[in-house]
mmCIF file of C-alpha atoms and ligand atoms in Angstrom:
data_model
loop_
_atom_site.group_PDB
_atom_site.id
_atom_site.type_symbol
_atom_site.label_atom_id
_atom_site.label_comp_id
_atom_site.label_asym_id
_atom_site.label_seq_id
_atom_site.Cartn_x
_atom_site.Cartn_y
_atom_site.Cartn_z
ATOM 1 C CA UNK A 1 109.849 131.904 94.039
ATOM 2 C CA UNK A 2 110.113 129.933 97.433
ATOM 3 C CA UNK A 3 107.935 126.997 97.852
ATOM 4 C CA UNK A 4 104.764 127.156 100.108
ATOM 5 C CA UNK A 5 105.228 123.983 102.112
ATOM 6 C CA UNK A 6 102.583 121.738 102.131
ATOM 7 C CA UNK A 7 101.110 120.981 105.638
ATOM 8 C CA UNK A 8 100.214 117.419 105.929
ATOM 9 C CA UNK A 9 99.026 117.440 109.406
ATOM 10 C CA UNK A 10 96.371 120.203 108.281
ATOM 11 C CA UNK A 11 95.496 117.874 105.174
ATOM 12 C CA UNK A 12 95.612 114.828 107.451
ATOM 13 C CA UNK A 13 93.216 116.286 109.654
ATOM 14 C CA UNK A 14 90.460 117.123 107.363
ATOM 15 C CA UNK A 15 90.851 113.220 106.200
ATOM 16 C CA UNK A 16 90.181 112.224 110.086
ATOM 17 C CA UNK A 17 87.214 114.382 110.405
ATOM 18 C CA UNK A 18 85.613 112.706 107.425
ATOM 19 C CA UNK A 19 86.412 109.399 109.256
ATOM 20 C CA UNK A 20 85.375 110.210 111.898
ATOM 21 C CA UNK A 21 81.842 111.439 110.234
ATOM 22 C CA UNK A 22 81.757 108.323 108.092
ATOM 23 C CA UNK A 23 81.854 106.127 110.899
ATOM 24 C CA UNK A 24 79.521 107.726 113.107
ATOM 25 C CA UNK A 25 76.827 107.047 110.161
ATOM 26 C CA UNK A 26 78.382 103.553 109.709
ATOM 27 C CA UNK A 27 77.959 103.039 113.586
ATOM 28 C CA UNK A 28 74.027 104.117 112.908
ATOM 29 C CA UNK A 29 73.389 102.086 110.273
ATOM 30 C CA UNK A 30 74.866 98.484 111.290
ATOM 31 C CA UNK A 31 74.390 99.035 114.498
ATOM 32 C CA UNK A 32 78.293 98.549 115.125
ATOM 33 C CA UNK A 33 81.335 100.531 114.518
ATOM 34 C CA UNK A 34 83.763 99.752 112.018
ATOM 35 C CA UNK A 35 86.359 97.658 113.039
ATOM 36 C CA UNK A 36 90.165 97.583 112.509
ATOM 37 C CA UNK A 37 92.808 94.479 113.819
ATOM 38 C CA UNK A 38 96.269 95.236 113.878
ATOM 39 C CA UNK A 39 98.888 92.924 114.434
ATOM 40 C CA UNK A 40 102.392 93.166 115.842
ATOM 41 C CA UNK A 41 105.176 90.955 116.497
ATOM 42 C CA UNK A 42 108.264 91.490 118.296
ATOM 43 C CA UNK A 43 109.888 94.078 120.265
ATOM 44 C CA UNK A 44 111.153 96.908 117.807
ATOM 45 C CA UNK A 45 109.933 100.048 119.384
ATOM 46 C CA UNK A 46 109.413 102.156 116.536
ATOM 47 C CA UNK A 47 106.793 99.316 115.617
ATOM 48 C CA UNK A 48 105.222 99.968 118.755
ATOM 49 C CA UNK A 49 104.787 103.372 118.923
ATOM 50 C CA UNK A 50 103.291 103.347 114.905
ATOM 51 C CA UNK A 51 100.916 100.885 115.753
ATOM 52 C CA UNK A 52 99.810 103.099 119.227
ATOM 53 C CA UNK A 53 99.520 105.836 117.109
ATOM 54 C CA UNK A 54 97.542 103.644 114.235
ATOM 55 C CA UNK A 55 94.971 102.515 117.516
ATOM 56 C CA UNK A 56 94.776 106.019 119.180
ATOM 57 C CA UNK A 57 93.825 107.773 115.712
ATOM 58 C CA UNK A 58 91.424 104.511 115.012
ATOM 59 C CA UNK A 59 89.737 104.849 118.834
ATOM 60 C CA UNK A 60 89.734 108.765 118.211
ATOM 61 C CA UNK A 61 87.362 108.558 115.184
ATOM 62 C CA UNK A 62 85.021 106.201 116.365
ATOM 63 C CA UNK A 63 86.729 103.181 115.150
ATOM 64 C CA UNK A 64 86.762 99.883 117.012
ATOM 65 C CA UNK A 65 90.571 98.960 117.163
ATOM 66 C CA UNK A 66 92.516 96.058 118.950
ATOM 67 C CA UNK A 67 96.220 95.434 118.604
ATOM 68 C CA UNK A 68 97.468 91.993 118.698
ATOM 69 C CA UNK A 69 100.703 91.762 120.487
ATOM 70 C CA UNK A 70 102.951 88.453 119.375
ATOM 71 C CA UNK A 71 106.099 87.474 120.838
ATOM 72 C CA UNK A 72 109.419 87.459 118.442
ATOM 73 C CA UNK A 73 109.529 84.026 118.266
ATOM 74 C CA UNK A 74 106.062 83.247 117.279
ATOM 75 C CA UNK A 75 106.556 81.423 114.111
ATOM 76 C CA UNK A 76 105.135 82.222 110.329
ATOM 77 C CA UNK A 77 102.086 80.058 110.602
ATOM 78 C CA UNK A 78 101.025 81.271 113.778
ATOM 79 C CA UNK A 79 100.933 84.888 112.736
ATOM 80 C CA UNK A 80 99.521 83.639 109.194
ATOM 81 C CA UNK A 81 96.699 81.501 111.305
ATOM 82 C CA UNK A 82 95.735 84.731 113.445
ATOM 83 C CA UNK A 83 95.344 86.795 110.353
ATOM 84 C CA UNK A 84 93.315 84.239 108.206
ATOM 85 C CA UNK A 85 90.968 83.868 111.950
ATOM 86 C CA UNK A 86 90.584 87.863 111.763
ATOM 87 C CA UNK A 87 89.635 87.236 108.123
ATOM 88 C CA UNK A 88 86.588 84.939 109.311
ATOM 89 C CA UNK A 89 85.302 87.551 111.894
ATOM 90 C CA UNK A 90 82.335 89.416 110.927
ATOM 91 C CA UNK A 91 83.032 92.405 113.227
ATOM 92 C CA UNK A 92 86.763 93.177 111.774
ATOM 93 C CA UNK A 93 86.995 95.143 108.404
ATOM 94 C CA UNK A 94 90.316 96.213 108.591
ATOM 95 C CA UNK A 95 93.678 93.888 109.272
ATOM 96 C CA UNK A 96 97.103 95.146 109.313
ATOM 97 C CA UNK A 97 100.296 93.719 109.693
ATOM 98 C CA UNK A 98 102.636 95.870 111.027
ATOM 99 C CA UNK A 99 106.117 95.583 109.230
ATOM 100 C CA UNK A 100 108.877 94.866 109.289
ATOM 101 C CA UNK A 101 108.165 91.388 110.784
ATOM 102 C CA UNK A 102 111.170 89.505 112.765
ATOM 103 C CA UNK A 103 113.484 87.686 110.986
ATOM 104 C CA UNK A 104 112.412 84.092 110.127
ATOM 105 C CA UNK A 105 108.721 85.257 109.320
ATOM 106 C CA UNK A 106 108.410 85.870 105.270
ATOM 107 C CA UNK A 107 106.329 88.727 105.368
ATOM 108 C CA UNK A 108 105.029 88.010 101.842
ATOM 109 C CA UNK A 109 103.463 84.918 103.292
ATOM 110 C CA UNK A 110 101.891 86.172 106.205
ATOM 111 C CA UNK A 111 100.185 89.458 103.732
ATOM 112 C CA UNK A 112 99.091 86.025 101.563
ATOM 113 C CA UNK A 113 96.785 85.697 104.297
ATOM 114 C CA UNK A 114 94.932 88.306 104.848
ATOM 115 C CA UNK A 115 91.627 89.107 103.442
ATOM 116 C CA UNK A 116 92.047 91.004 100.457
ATOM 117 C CA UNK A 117 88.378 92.708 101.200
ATOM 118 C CA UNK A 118 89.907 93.437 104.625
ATOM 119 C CA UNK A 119 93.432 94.620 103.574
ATOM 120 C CA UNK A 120 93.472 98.004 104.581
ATOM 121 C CA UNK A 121 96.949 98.458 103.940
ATOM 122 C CA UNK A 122 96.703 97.400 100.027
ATOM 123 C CA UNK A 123 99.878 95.314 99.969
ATOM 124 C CA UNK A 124 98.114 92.097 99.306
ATOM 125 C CA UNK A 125 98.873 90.995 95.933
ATOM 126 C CA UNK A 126 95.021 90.909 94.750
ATOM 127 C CA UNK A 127 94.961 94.575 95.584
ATOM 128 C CA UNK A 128 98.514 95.715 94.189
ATOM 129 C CA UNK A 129 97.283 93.679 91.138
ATOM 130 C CA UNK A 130 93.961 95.621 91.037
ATOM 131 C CA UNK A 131 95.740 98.770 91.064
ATOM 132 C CA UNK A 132 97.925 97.700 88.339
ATOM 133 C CA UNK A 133 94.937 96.773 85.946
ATOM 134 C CA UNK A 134 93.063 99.879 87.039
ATOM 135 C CA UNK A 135 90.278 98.170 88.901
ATOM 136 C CA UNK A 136 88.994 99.414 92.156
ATOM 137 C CA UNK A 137 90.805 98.369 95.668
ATOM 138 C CA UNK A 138 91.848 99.196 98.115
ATOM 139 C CA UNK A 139 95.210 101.274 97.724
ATOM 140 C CA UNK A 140 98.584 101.134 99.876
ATOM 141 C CA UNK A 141 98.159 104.222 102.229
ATOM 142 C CA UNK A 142 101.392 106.152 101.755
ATOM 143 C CA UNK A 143 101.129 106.448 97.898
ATOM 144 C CA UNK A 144 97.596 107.272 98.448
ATOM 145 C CA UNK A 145 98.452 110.144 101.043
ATOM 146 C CA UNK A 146 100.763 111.162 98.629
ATOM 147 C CA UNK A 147 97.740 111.763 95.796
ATOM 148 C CA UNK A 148 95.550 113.290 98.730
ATOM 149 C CA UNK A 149 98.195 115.893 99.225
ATOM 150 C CA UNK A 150 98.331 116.913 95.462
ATOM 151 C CA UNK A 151 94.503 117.534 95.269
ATOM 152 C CA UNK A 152 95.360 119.540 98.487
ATOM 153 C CA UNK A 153 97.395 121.770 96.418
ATOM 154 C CA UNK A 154 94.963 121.750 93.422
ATOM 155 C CA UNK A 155 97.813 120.136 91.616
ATOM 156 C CA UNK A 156 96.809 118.140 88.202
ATOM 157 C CA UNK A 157 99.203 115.636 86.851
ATOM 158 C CA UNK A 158 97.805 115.372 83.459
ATOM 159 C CA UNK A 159 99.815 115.000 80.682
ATOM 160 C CA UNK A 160 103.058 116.325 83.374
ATOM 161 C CA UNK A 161 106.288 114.626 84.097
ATOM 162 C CA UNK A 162 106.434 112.651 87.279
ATOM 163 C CA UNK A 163 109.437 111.325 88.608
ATOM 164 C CA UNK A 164 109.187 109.135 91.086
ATOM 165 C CA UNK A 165 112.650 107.795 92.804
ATOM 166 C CA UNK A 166 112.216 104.323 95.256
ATOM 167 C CA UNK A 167 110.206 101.266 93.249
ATOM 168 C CA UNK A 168 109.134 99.559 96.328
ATOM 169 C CA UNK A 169 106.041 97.780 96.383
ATOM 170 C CA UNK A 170 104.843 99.598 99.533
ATOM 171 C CA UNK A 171 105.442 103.136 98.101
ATOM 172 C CA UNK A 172 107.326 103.627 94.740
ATOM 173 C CA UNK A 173 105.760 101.150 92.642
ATOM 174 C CA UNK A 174 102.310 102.155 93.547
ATOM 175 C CA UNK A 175 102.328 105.471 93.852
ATOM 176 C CA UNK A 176 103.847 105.623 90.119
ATOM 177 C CA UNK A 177 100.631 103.383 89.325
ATOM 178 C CA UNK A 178 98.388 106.356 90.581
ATOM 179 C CA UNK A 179 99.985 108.490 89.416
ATOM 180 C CA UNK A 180 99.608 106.816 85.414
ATOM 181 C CA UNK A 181 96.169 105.898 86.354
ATOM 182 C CA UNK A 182 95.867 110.244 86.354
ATOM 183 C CA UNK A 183 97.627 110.716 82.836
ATOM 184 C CA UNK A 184 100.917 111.726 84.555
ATOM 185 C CA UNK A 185 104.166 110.647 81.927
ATOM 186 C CA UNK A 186 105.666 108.442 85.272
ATOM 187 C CA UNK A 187 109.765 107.836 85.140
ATOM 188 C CA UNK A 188 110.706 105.605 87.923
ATOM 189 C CA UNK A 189 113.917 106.151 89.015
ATOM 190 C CA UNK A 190 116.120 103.786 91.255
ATOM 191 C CA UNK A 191 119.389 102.326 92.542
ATOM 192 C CA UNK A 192 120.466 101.491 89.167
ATOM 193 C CA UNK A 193 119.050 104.698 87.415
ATOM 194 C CA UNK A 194 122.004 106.948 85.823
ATOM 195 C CA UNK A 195 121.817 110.551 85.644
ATOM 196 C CA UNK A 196 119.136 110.975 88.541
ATOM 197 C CA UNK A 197 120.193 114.771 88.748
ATOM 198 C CA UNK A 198 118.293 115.516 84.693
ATOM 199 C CA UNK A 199 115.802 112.951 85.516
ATOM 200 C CA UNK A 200 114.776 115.350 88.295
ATOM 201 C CA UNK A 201 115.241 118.447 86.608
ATOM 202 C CA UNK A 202 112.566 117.240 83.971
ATOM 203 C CA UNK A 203 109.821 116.559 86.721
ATOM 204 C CA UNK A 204 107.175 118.393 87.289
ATOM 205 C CA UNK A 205 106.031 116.010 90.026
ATOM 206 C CA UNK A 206 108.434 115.100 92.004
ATOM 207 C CA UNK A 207 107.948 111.663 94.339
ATOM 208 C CA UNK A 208 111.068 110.794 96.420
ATOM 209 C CA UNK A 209 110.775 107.129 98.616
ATOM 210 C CA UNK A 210 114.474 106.173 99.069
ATOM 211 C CA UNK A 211 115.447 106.887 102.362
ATOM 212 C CA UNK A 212 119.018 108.629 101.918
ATOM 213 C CA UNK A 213 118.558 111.952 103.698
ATOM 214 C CA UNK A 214 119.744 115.305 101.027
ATOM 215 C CA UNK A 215 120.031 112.222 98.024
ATOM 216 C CA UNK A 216 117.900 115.094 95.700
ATOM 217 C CA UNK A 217 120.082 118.143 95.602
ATOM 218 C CA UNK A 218 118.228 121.700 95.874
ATOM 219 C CA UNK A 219 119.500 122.726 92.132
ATOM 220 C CA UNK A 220 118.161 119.729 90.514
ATOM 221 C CA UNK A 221 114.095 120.534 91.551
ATOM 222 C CA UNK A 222 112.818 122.292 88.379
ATOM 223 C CA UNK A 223 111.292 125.993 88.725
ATOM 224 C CA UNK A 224 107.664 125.488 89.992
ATOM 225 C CA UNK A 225 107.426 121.853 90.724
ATOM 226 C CA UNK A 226 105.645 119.611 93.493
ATOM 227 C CA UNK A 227 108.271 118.154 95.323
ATOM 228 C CA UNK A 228 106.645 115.005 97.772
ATOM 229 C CA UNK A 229 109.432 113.662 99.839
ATOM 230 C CA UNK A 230 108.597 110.450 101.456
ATOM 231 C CA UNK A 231 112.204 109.706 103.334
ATOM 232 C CA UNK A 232 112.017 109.487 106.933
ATOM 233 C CA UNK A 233 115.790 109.003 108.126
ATOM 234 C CA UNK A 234 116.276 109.478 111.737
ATOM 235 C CA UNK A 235 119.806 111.284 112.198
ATOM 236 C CA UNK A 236 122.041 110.933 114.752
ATOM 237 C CA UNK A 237 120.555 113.824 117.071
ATOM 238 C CA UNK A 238 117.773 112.420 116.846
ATOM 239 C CA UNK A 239 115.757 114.517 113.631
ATOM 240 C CA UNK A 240 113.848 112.906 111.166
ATOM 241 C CA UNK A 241 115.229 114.010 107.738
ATOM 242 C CA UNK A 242 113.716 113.783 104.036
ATOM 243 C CA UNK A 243 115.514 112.438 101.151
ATOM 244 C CA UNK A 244 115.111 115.814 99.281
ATOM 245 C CA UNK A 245 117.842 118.927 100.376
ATOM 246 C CA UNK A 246 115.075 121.380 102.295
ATOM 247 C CA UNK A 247 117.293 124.246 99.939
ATOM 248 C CA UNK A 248 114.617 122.246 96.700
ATOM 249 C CA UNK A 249 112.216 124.832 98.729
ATOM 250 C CA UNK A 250 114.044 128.100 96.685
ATOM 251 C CA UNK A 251 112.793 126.148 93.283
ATOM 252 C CA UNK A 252 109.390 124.400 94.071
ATOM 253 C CA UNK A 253 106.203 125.904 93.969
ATOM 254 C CA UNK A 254 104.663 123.229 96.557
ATOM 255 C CA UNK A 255 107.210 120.813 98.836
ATOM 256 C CA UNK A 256 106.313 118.335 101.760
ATOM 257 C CA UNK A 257 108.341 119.037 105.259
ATOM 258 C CA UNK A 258 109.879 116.341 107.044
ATOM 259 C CA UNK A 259 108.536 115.932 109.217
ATOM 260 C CA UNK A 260 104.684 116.952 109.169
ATOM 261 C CA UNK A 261 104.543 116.413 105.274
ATOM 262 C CA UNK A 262 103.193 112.448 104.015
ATOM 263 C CA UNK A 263 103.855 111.440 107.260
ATOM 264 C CA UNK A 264 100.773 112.338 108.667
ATOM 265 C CA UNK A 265 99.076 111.312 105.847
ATOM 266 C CA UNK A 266 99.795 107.433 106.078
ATOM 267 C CA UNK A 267 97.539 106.997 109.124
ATOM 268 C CA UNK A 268 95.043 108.858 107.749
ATOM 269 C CA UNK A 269 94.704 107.019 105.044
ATOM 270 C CA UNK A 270 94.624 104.127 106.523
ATOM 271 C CA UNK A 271 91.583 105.268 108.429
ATOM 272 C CA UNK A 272 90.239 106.041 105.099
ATOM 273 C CA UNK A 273 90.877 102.557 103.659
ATOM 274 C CA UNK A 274 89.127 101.198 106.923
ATOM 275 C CA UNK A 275 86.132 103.134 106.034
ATOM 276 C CA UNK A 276 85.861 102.157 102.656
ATOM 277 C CA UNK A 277 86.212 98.297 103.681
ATOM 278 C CA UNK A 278 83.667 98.427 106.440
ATOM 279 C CA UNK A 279 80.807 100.267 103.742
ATOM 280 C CA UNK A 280 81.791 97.063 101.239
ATOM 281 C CA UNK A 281 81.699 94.787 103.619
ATOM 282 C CA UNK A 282 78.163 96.030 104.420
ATOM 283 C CA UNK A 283 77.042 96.555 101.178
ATOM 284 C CA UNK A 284 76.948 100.272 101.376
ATOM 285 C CA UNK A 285 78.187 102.729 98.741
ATOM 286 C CA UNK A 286 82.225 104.010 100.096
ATOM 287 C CA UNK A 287 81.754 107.839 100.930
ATOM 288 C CA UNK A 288 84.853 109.705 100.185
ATOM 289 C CA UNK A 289 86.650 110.263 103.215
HETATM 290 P P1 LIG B 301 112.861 100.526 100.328
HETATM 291 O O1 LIG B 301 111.966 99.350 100.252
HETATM 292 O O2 LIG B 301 114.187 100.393 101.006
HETATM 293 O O3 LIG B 301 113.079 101.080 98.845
HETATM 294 C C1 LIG B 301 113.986 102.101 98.588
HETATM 295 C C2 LIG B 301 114.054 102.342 97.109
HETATM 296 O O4 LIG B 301 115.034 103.348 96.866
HETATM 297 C C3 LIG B 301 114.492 101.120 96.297
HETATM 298 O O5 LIG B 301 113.633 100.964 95.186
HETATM 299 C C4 LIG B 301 115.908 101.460 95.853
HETATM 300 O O6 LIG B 301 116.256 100.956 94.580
HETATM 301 C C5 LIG B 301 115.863 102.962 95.774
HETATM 302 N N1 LIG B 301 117.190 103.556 95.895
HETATM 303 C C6 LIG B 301 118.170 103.259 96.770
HETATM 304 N N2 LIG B 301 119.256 104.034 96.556
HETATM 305 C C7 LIG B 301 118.947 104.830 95.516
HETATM 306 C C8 LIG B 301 119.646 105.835 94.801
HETATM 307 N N3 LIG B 301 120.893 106.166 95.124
HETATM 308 N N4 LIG B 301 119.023 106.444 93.773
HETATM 309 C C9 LIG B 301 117.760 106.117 93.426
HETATM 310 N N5 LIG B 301 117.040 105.169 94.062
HETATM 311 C C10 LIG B 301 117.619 104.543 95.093
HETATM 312 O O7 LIG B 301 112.148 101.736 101.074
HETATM 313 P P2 LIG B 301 110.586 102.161 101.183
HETATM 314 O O8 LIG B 301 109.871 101.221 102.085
HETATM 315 O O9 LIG B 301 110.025 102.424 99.835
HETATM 316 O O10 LIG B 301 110.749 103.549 101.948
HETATM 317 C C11 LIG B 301 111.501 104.606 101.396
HETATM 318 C C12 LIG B 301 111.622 105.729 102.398
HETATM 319 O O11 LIG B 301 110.318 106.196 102.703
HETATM 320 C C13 LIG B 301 112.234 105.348 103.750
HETATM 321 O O12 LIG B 301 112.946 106.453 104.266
HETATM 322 C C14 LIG B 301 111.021 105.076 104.615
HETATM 323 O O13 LIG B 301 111.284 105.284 105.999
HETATM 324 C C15 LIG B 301 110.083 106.128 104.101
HETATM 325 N N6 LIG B 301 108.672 105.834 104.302
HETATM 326 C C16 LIG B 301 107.928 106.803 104.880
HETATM 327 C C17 LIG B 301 106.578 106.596 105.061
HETATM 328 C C18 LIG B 301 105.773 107.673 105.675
HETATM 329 O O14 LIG B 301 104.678 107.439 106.133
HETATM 330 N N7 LIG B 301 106.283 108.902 105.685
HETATM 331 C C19 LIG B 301 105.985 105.389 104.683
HETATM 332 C C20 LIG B 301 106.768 104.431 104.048
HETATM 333 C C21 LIG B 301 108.116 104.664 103.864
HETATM 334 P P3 LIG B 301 116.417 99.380 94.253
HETATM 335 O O15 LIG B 301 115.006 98.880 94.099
HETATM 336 O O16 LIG B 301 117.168 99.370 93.013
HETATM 337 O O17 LIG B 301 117.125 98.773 95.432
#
């Protein structure tokens, strides 16, 4: 049976609305909207247009956002003293970093310095270590996404196979963490793995974060699983492709398009995670957004 593909912009959407609900009420409450800093340095211009896109969705649901613009050669402590300054301010709940940073700036260093509370992203190593010891935090927003989109499908991992191919830490690793934290049996696969083709036939979650476009072959997606495909490789003429052969669709019940699949979902989420820090910061219980 073909797979019904799973629409991320629909999903994404319904996450925005709640945002946009959640900080309407926030707004009411403290008297001043939630607020989210981004920072971004250098000239790579698919930087730029992710963090206009980040500010546009923030400004869209009633979230206060400002983008700080550095120049390439700003040096590693000035973009660590911005962020730890943002991290005094009383009006910002949410800091981001946009990566990759320019060569010359250890972007482990400058994440050190932001506000764990405030890290909206969930890269900082006091979150990634929450997640890891199943405490609450906040959570990186891709792997997140990814979880959204498999209560979108009604989609229980319980006591299923998930494979999950990439061990980043800004999507593989986590995401593999949620997914355990939901009684999923988690493989992570990666550049060393042998015999990716009967890992994959074995999953019945499937979580690809590589970013080799067709690396998952069609034949190797089991009957009836949930194929996510993270990959984002822009081709030649221009297309975004997935890491997973669009012919897995004949096999899966549920599969992500590329684009329009977790894409979406990353921004959202980190709307979400903005949410949740402003209603901690303030002392007020998180609603689910
Ligand atoms: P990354 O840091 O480069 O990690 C890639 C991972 O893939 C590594 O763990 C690597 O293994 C593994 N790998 C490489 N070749 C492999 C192979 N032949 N078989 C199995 N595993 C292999 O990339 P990332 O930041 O996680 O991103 C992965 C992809 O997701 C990229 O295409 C990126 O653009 C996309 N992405 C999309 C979104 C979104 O919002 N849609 C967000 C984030 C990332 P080793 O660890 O052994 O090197």
């Amino acid at each position: 049976m073909p797979a019904r593909w799973i629409d991320g912009r629909e999903v994404a959407a319904c996450v925005r609305r709640a945002v946009g609900a959640a900080a309407a009420r926030f707004s009411e409450r403290t008297g001043r909207a939630p607020g989210l800093e981004v920072v971004l340095v250098g000239d790579d211009p698919a930087s730029h247009l992710y963090v206009r896109n980040k500010e546009r969705a923030a400004v869209e649901c009633g979230i206060r956002g400002h983008v700080h613009r550095l120049a390439a050669t700003s040096t590693q402590d000035e973009v660590r003293t911005l962020v730890a300054r943002l991290g005094e301010r009383d009006d910002v709940d949410g800091i981001l970093v946009q990566l990759p940073l320019p060569s010359g700036i250890d972007a482990r260093a400058v994440l050190d310095a932001i506000d764990p509370e405030r890290d909206v992203d969930g890269l900082h190593p006091v979150n990634a270590g929450r997640l890891a010891s199943g405490r609450p935090g906040l959570r990186p927003c891709t792997p997140a996404g990814c979880m959204r989109l498999l209560d979108a499908v009604g989609f229980d991992v319980r006591g299923r196979h998930a494979l999950v191919v990439g061990r980043s830490a800004l999507v593989g690793k986590p995401v593999a963490l949620m997914l355990l934290e939901r009684d999923a049996t988690v493989t992570i696969a990666h550049s060393r793995s042998t015999d990716l083709e009967s890992l994959c036939k074995r999953a019945d979650v499937l979580v690809v974060a590589v970013g080799r476009p067709g690396l998952v072959r069609g034949s190797w997606i089991r009957p009836g699983a949930v194929v996510l495909d993270v990959g984002t490789t822009r081709g030649a003429d221009g297309k975004l492709r997935g890491d997973v052969d669009p012919s897995a669709a004949e096999h899966a019940a549920w599969m992500t398009p590329v684009p329009g699949g977790v894409g979406p979902m990353t921004v959202a989420m980190l709307l979400a995670n903005t949410i949740e820090a402003a209603y901690r910061r303030a002392g007020l219980e998180p609603p689910t957004c």
